[in-house]
Short mmCIF file of C-alpha atoms and ligand atoms in Angstrom, two decimals:
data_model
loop_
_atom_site.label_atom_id
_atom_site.label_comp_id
_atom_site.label_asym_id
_atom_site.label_seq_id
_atom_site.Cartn_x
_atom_site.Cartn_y
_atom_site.Cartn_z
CA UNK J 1 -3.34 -34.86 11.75
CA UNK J 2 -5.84 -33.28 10.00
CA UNK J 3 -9.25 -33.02 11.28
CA UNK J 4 -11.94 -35.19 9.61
CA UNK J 5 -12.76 -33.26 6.49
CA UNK J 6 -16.27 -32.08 6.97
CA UNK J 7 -18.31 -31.89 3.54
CA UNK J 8 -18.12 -28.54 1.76
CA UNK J 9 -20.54 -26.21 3.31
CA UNK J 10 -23.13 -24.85 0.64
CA UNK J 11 -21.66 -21.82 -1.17
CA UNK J 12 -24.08 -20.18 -3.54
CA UNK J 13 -23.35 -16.79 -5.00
CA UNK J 14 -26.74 -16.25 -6.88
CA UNK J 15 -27.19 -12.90 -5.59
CA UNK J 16 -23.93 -11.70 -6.68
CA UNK J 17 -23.97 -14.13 -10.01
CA UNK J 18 -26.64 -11.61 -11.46
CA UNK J 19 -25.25 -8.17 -10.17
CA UNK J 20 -21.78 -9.11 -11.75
CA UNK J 21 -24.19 -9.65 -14.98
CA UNK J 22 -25.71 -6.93 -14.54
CA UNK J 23 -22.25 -5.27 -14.07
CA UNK J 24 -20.91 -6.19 -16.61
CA UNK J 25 -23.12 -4.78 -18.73
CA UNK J 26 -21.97 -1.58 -18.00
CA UNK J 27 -18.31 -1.71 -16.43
CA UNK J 28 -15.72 -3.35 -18.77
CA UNK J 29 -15.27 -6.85 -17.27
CA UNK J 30 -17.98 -5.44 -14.29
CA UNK J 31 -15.44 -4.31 -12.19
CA UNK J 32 -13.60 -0.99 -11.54
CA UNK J 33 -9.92 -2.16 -10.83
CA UNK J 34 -9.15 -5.69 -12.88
CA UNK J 35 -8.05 -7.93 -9.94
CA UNK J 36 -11.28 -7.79 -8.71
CA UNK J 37 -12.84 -9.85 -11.31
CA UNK J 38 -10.99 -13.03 -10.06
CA UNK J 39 -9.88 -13.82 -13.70
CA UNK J 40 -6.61 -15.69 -11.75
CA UNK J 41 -8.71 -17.69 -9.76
CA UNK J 42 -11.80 -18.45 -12.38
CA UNK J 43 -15.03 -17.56 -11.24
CA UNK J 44 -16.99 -14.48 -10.27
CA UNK J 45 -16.71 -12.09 -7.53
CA UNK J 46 -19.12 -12.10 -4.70
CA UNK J 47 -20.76 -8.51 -4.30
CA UNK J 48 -19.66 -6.70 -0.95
CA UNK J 49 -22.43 -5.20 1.07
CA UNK J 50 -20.45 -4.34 4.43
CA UNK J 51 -17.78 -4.39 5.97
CA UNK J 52 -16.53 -4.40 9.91
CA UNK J 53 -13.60 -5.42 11.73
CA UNK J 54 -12.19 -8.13 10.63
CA UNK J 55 -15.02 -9.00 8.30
CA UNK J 56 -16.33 -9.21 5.02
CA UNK J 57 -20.05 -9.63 4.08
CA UNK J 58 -21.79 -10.14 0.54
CA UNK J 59 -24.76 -9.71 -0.57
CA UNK J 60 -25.78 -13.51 -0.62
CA UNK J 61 -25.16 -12.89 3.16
CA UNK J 62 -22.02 -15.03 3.95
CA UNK J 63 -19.52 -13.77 5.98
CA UNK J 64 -15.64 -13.62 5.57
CA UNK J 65 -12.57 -13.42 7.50
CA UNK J 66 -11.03 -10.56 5.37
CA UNK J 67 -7.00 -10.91 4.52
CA UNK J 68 -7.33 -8.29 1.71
CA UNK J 69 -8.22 -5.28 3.79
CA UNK J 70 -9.08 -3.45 0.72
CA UNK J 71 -5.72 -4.48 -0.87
CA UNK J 72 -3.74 -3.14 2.36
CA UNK J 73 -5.65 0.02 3.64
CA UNK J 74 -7.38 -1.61 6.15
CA UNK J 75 -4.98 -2.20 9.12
CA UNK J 76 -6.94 -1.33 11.74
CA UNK J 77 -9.67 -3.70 10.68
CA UNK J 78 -12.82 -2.18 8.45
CA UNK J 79 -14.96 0.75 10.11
CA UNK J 80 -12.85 1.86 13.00
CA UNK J 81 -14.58 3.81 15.34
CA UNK J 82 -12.11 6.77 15.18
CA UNK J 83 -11.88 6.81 11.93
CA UNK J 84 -15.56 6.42 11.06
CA UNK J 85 -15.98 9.52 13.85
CA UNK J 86 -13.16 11.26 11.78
CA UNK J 87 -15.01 11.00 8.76
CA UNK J 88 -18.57 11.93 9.77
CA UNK J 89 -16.83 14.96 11.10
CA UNK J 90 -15.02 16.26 8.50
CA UNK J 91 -17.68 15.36 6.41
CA UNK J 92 -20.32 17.71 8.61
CA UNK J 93 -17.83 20.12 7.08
CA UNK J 94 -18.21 19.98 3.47
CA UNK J 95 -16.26 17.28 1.35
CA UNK J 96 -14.16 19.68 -0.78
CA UNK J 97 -12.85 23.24 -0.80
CA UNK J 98 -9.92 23.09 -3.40
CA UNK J 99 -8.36 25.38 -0.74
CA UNK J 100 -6.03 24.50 2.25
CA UNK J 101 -7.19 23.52 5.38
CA UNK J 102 -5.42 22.80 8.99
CA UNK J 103 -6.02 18.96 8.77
CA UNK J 104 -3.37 18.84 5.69
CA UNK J 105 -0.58 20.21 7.34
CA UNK J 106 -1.55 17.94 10.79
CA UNK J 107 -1.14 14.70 8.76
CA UNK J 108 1.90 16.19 7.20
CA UNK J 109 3.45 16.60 10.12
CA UNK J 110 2.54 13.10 11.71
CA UNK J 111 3.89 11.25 8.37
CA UNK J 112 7.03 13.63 8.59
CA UNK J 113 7.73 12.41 12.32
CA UNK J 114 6.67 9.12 11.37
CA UNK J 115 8.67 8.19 8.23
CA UNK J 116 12.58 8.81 8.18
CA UNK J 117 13.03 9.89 4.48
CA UNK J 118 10.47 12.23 4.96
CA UNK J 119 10.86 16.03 5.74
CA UNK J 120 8.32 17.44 2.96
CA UNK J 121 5.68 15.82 1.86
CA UNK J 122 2.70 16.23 -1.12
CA UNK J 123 -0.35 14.52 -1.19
CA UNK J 124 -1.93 12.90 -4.28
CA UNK J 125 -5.62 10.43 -4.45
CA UNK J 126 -3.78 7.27 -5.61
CA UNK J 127 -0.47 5.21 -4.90
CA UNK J 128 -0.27 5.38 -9.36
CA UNK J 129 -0.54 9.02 -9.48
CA UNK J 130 2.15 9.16 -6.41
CA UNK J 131 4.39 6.76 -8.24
CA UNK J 132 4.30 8.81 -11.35
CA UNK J 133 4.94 12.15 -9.61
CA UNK J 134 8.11 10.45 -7.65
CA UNK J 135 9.28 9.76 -10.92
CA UNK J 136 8.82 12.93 -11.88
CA UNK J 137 10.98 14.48 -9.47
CA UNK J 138 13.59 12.27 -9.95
CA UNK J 139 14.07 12.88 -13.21
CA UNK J 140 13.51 16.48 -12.68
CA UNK J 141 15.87 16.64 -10.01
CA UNK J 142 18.59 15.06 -11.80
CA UNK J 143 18.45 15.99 -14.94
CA UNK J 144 18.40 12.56 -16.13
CA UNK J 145 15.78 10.06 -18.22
CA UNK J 146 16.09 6.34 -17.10
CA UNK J 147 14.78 4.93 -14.46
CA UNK J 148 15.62 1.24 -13.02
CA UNK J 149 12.51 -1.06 -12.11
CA UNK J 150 12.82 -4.57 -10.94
CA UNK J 151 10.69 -7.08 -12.85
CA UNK J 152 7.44 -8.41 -10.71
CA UNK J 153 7.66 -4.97 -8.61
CA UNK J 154 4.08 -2.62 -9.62
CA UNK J 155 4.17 0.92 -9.31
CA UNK J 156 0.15 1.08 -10.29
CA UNK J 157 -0.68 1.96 -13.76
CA UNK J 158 1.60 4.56 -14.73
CA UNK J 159 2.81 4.03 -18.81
CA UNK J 160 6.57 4.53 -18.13
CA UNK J 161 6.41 1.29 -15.33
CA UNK J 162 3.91 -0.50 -16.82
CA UNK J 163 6.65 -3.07 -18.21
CA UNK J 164 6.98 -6.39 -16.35
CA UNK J 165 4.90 -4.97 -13.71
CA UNK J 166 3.22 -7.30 -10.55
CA UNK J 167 -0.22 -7.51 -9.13
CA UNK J 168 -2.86 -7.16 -12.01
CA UNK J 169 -0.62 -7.27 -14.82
CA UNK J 170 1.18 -10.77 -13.31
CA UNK J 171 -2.30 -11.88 -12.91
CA UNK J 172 -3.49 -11.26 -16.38
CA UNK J 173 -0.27 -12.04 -18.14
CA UNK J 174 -0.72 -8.80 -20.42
CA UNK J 175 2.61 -7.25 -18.15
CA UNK J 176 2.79 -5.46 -21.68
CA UNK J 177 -0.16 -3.42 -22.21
CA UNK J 178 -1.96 -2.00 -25.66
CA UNK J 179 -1.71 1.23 -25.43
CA UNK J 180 1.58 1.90 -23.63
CA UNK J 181 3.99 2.83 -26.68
CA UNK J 182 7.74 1.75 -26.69
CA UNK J 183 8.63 5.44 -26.59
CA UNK J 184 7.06 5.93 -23.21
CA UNK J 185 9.17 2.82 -21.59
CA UNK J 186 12.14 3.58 -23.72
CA UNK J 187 13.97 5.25 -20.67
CA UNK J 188 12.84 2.38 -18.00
CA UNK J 189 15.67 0.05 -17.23
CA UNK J 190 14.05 -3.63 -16.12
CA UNK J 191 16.03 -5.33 -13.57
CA UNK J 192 15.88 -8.73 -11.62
CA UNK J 193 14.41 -7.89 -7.60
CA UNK J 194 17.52 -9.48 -5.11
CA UNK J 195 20.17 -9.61 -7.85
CA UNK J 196 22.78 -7.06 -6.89
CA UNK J 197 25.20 -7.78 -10.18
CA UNK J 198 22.39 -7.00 -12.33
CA UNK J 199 21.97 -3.75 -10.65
CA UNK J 200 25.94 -3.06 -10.88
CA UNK J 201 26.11 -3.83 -14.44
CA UNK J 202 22.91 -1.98 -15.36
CA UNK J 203 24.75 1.46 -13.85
CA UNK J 204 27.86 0.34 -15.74
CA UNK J 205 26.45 0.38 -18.85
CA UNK J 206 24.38 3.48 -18.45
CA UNK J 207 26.83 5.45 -16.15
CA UNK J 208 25.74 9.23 -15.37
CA UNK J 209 21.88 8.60 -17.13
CA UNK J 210 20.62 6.87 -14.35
CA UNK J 211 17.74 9.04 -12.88
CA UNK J 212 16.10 6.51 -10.08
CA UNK J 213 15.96 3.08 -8.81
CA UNK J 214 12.45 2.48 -7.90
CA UNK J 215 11.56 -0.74 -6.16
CA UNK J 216 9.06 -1.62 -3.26
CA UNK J 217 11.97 -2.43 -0.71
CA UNK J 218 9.25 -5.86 0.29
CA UNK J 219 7.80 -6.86 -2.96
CA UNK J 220 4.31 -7.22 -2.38
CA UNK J 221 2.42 -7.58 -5.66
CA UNK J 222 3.79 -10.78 -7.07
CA UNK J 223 3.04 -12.25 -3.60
CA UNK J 224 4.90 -11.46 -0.59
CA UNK J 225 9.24 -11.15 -1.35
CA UNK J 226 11.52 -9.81 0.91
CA UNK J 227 14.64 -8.42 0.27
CA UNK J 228 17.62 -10.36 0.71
CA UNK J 229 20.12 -9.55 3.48
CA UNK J 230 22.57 -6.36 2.45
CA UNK J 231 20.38 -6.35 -0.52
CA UNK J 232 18.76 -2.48 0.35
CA UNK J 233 21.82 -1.28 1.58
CA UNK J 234 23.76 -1.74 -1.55
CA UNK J 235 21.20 -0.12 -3.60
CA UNK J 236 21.58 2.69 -1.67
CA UNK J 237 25.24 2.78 -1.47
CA UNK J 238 25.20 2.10 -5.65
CA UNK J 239 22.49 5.36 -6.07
CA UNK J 240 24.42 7.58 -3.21
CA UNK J 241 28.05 7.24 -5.33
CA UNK J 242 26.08 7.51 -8.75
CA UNK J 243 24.35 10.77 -8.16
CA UNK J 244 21.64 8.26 -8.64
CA UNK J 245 17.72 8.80 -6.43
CA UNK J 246 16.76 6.02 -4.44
CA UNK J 247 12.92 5.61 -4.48
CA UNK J 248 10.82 3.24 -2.36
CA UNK J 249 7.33 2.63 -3.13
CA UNK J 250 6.01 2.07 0.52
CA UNK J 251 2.16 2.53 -1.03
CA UNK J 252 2.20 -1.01 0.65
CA UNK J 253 5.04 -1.50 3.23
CA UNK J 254 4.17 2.46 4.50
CA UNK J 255 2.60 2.63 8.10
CA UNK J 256 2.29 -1.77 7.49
CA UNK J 257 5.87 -3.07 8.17
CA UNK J 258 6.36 -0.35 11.24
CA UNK J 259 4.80 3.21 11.76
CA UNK J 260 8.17 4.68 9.40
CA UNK J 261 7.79 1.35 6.86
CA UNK J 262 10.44 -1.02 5.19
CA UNK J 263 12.91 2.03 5.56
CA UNK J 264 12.26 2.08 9.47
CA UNK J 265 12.41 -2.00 9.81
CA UNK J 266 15.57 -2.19 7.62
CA UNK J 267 17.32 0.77 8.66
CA UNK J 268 17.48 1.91 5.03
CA UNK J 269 16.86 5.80 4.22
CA UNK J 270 15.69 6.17 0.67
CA UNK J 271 15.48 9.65 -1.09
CA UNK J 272 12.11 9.86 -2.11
CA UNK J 273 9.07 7.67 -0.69
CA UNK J 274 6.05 7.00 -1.72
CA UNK J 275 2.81 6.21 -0.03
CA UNK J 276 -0.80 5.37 -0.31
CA UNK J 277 -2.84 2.74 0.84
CA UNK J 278 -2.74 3.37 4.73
CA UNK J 279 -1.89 6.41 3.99
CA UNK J 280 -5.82 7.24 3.24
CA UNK J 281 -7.33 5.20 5.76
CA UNK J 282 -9.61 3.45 3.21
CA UNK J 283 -10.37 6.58 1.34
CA UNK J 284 -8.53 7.75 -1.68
CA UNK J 285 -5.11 9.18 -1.04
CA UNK J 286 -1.67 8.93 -1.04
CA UNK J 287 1.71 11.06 -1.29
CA UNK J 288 5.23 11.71 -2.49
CA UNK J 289 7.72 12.92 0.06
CA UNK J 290 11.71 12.95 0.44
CA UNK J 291 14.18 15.32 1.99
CA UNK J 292 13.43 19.36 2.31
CA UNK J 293 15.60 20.14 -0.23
CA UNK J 294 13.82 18.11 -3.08
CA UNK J 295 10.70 18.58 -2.28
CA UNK J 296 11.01 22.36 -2.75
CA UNK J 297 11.66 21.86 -6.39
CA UNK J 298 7.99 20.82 -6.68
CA UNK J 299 5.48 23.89 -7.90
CA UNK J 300 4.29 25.93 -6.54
CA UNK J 301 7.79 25.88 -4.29
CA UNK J 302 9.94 24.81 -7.30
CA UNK J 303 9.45 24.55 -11.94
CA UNK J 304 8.70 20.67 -11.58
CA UNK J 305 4.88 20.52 -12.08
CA UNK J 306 2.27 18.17 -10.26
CA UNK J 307 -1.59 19.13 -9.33
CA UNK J 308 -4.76 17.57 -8.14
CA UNK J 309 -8.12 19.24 -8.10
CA UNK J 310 -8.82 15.95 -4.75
CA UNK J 311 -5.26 16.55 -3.57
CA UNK J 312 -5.42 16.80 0.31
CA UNK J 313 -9.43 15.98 0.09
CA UNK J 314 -10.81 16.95 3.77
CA UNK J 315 -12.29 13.68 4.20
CA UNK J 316 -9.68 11.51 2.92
CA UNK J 317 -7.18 13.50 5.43
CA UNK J 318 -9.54 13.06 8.06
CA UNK J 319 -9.36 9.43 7.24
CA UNK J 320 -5.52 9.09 6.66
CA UNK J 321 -5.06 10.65 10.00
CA UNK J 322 -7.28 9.12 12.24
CA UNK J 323 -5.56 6.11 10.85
CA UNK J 324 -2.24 7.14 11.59
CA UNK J 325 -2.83 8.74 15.18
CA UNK J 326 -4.47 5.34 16.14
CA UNK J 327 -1.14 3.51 14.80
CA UNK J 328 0.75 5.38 16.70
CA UNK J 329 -1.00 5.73 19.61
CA UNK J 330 -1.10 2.08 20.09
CA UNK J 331 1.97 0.72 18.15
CA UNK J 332 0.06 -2.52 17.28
CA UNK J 333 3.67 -3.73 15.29
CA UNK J 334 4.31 -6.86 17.82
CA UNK J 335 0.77 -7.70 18.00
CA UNK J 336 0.21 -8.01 14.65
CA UNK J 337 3.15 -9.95 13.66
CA UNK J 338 2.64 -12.27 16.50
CA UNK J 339 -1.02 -12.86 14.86
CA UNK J 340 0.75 -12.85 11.30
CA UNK J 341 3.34 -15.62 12.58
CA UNK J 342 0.81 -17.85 14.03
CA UNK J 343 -1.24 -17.50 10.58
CA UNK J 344 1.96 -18.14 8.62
CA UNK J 345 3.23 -21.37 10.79
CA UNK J 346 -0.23 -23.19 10.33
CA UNK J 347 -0.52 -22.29 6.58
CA UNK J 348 2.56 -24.51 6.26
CA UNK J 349 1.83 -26.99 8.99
CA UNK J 350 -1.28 -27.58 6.58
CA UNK J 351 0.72 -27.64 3.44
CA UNK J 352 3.12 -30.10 4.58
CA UNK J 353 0.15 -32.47 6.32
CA UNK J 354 -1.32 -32.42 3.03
CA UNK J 355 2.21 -33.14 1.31
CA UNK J 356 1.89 -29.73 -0.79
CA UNK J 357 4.84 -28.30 -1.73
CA UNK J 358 4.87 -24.76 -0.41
CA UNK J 359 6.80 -21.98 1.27
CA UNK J 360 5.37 -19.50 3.45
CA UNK J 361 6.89 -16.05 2.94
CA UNK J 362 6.19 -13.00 5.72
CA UNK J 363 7.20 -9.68 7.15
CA UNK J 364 4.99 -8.43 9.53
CA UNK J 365 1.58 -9.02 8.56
CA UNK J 366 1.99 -9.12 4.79
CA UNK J 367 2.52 -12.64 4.04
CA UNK J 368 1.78 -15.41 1.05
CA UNK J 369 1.46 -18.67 0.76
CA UNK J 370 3.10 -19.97 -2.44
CA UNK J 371 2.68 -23.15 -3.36
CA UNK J 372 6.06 -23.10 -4.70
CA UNK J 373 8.90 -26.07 -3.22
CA UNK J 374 11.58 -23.20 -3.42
CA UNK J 375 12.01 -20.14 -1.64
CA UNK J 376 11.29 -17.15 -4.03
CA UNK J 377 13.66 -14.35 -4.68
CA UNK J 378 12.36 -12.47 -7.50
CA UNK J 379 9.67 -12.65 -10.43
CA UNK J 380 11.10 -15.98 -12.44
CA UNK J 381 11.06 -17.92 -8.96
CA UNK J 382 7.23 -16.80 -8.09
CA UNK J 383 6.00 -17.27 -11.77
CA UNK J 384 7.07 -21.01 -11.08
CA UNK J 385 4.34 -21.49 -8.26
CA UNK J 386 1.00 -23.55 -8.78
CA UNK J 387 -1.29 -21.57 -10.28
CA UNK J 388 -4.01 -23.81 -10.38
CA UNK J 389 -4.22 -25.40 -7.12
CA UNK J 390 -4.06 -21.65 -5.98
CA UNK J 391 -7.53 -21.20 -7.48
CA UNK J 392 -8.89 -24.22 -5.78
CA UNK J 393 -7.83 -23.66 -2.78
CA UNK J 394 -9.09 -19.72 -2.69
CA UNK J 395 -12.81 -21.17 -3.89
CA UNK J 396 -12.57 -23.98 -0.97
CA UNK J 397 -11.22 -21.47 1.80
CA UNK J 398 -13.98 -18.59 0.24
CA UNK J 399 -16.29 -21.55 0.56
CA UNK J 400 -15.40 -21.84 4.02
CA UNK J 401 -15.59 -18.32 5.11
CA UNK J 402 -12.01 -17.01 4.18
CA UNK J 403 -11.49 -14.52 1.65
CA UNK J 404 -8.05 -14.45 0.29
CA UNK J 405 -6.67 -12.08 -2.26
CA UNK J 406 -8.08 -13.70 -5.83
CA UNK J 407 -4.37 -14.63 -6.81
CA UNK J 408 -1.19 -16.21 -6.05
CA UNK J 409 0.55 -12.99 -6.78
CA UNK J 410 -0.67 -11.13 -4.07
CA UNK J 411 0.37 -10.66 -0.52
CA UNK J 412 -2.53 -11.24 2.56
CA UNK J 413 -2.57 -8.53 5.56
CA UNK J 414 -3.47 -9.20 8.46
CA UNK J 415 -5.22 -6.22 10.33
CA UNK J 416 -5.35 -5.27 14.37
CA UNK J 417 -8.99 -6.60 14.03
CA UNK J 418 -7.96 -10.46 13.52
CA UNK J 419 -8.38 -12.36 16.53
CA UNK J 420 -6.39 -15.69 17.75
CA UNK J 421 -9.29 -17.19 16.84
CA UNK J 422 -9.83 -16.07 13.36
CA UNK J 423 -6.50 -17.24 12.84
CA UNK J 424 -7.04 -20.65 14.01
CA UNK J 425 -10.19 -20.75 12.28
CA UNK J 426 -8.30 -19.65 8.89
CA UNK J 427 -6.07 -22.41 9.28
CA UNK J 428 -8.46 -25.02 10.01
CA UNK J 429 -9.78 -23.92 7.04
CA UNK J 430 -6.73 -24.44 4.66
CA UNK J 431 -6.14 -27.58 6.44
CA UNK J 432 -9.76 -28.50 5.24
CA UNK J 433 -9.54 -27.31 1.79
CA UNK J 434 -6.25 -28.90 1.22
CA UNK J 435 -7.52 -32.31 2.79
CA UNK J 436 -10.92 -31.67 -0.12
CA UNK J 437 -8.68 -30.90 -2.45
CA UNK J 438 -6.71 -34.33 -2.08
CA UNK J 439 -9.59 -36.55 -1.79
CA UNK J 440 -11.33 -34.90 -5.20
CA UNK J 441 -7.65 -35.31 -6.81
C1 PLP U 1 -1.32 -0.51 -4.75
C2 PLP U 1 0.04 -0.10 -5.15
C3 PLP U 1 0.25 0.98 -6.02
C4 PLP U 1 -0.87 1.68 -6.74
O1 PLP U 1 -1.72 2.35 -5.89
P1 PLP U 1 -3.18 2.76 -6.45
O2 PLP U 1 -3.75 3.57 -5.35
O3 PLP U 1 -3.87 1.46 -6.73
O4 PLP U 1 -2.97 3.53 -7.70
C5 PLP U 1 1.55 1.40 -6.24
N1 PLP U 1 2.58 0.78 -5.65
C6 PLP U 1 2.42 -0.26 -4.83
C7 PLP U 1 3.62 -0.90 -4.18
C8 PLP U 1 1.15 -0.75 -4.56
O5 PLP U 1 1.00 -1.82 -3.77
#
């Protein structure tokens, strides 16, 4: 039974009403990255002021239980210790050389022992610009122009995937953008996510041209989709015999799903991976890495051409690694999808007290709730969910101190912050908000 729905607490966002005025004034739509804006959930953003652990606070002073994490980044909760101490240090330093330093080859080396695809790897400042250069090497490696993406699947904001792409894009329902010409996604090959025969007859019909299939191996950015069973392993048995690359885009699964990713928890080795997110430790970065033998065709080791004035910035490193040494230092894997199990069964305990048809989907501690009757599978099946009662319940669980990502289309983390009892206060919550939403229905 639910508990007795208290009355709504008071939620004002004056404070952050005028700053996303005054905002908008002067960044298009007052934001710097468009999900932020909460177009998909109506409504204005509240203005962050801090940020520790497992929490969130604005500038109209309310605090949040966090389950974006700064879209992923944030595993181990917001202002580590060791990674604040990391930072400081490296930034005692100087915050850019644009000349190598010893901390570059140390996280190198950890992501190399940590990720199985990985032997080489190169770092970039964003999971788009790591995307793109993947791509790159693909096609430079092969010889070849198309690449396979699945529909729903987002890559960031690269022109060549920018077609039927998640997160954003879903959210906005411009997956086409101005500005991206047909020539530039004349050589991308959209595909269905979980449908092997549309896979099979894509490399049937262009046999031998085939440079890449690029997927994220758990969809995260139209909401949380995981693979089917057998699913990754006959992608890469269909790449292997067609002298096609296999490319996972781990910018979200990376370090997340286990310390070596989706290709660690499924056992499935791609050819070239890509990472971010984690990867930076809340500070820009990301990277590109696959076997020894590709990598070396990247300059200065090889012709295929990729650069970055930031590339490998000393502070970002410092970041990334702390990040990583504290991951695997304390493997916080089982912990964390304990905590991401016990928020998933009372999301749908709540859902089905409320008689809200829903499905809860998780691995590890990415999960979403869709309110969606039907398991989903790939893009068609998520685009089906409620929309709208998504956006009421985000404003009554933001209301009550939870701050879920701003869309249905977009998966929740759960960081090694989160206690039992921010979980059980979460759920309370959406038991709560559901029961509100009900009784205003
Ligand atoms: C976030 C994300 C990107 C883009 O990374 P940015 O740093 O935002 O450019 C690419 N791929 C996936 C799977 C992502 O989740």
């Amino acid at each position: 039974m639910f508990t007795p729905a208290r009355s709504r607490p008071k939620f004002s966002l004056d404070q952050s009403h005028a700053a996303f005025a005054a905002a908008c004034r002067v960044i298009p739509g007052g934001v710097n990255s468009p999900a932020r804006a909460f177009g998909a959930v109506g409504g204005e953003p509240p203005f962050i002021d801090r940020a520790e652990g497992a929490y969130l606070y604005d500038i109209d002073g309310h605090q949040y239980i966090d389950y974006i994490g700064s879209w992923g980044p944030m595993i181990l909760g917001h202002s580590h210790p060791k990674v604040r101490a990391a930072v400081s240090s490296a930034l005692e330093r100087g915050s850019s050389f644009g000349a190598p330093t010893m901390r570059e080859i140390e996280i190198a080396e950890a992501v190399a022992a940590s990720v199985p695809s990985i032997e080489m790897v190169r770092f970039v400042s964003s999971g788009t610009e790591a995307a793109m250069s993947a791509v790159r090497l693909a096609r430079g490696a092969t010889g070849r122009a198309k690449i396979i993406k699945m529909t729903g699947h987002y890559h960031g904001h690269v022109d060549a995937l920018l077609v039927q792409a998640g997160s954003a894009a879903t959210t906005l329902g411009t997956p086409n953008s101005p500005g991206v010409t047909p020539g530039t996604t004349a050589d991308t090959l959209l595909c269905p996510f979980n449908d092997a025969s549309a896979v099979a007859d894509l490399f049937a019909q262009h046999s031998g041209q085939i440079a890449a299939v690029l997927l994220e191996p758990v969809a995260g950015n139209m909401g949380l989709v995981p693979p089917r069973p057998g699913y990754l392993e006959l992608l890469r048995e269909l790449t292997a015999r067609q002298g096609t690359l296999l490319i996972f885009d781990e910018v979200m699964t990376g370090f997340r799903l286990a310390l070596g990713g989706a290709q660690e928890l499924y056992g499935v080795k791609p050819d070239v991976t890509v990472l971010g997110k984690i990867i930076g430790g809340g500070l820009p970065a990301a990277a590109y890495g696959a076997s020894r033998s590709l990598m070396q065709q990247i300059s200065p080791a090889g012709p295929i051409f990729q650069a970055g004035t930031l590339s490998g910035n000393p502070l970002a490193m410092a970041a990334g690694l702390a990040t990583i040494e504290v991951l695997r230092q304390e493997s916080p894997y089982e912990r964390l999808d304990a905590l991401s199990g016990r928020l998933a069964d009372g999301f749908a305990r709540a859902a089905k007290e409320a008689n809200v048809p829903h499905v809860v989907q998780r691995v590890g501690s990415m999960l979403t709730l869709f309110f969606n009757g039907e398991p989903i599978h790939n893009y068609e099946d998520a685009k089906r969910s409620d929309t709208a009662l998504f956006g009421r319940f985000f404003w009554e669980m933001l209301a009550r101190g939870v701050y879920l990502p701003c869309s249905q289309f977009e998966a929740m983390f759960v960081s090694t912050a989160h206690t039992e009892a921010d979980i059980d206060r979460t759920v309370a919550a959406a038991a709560d908000s559901l029961d509100a939403i009900a009784r205003s229905a």
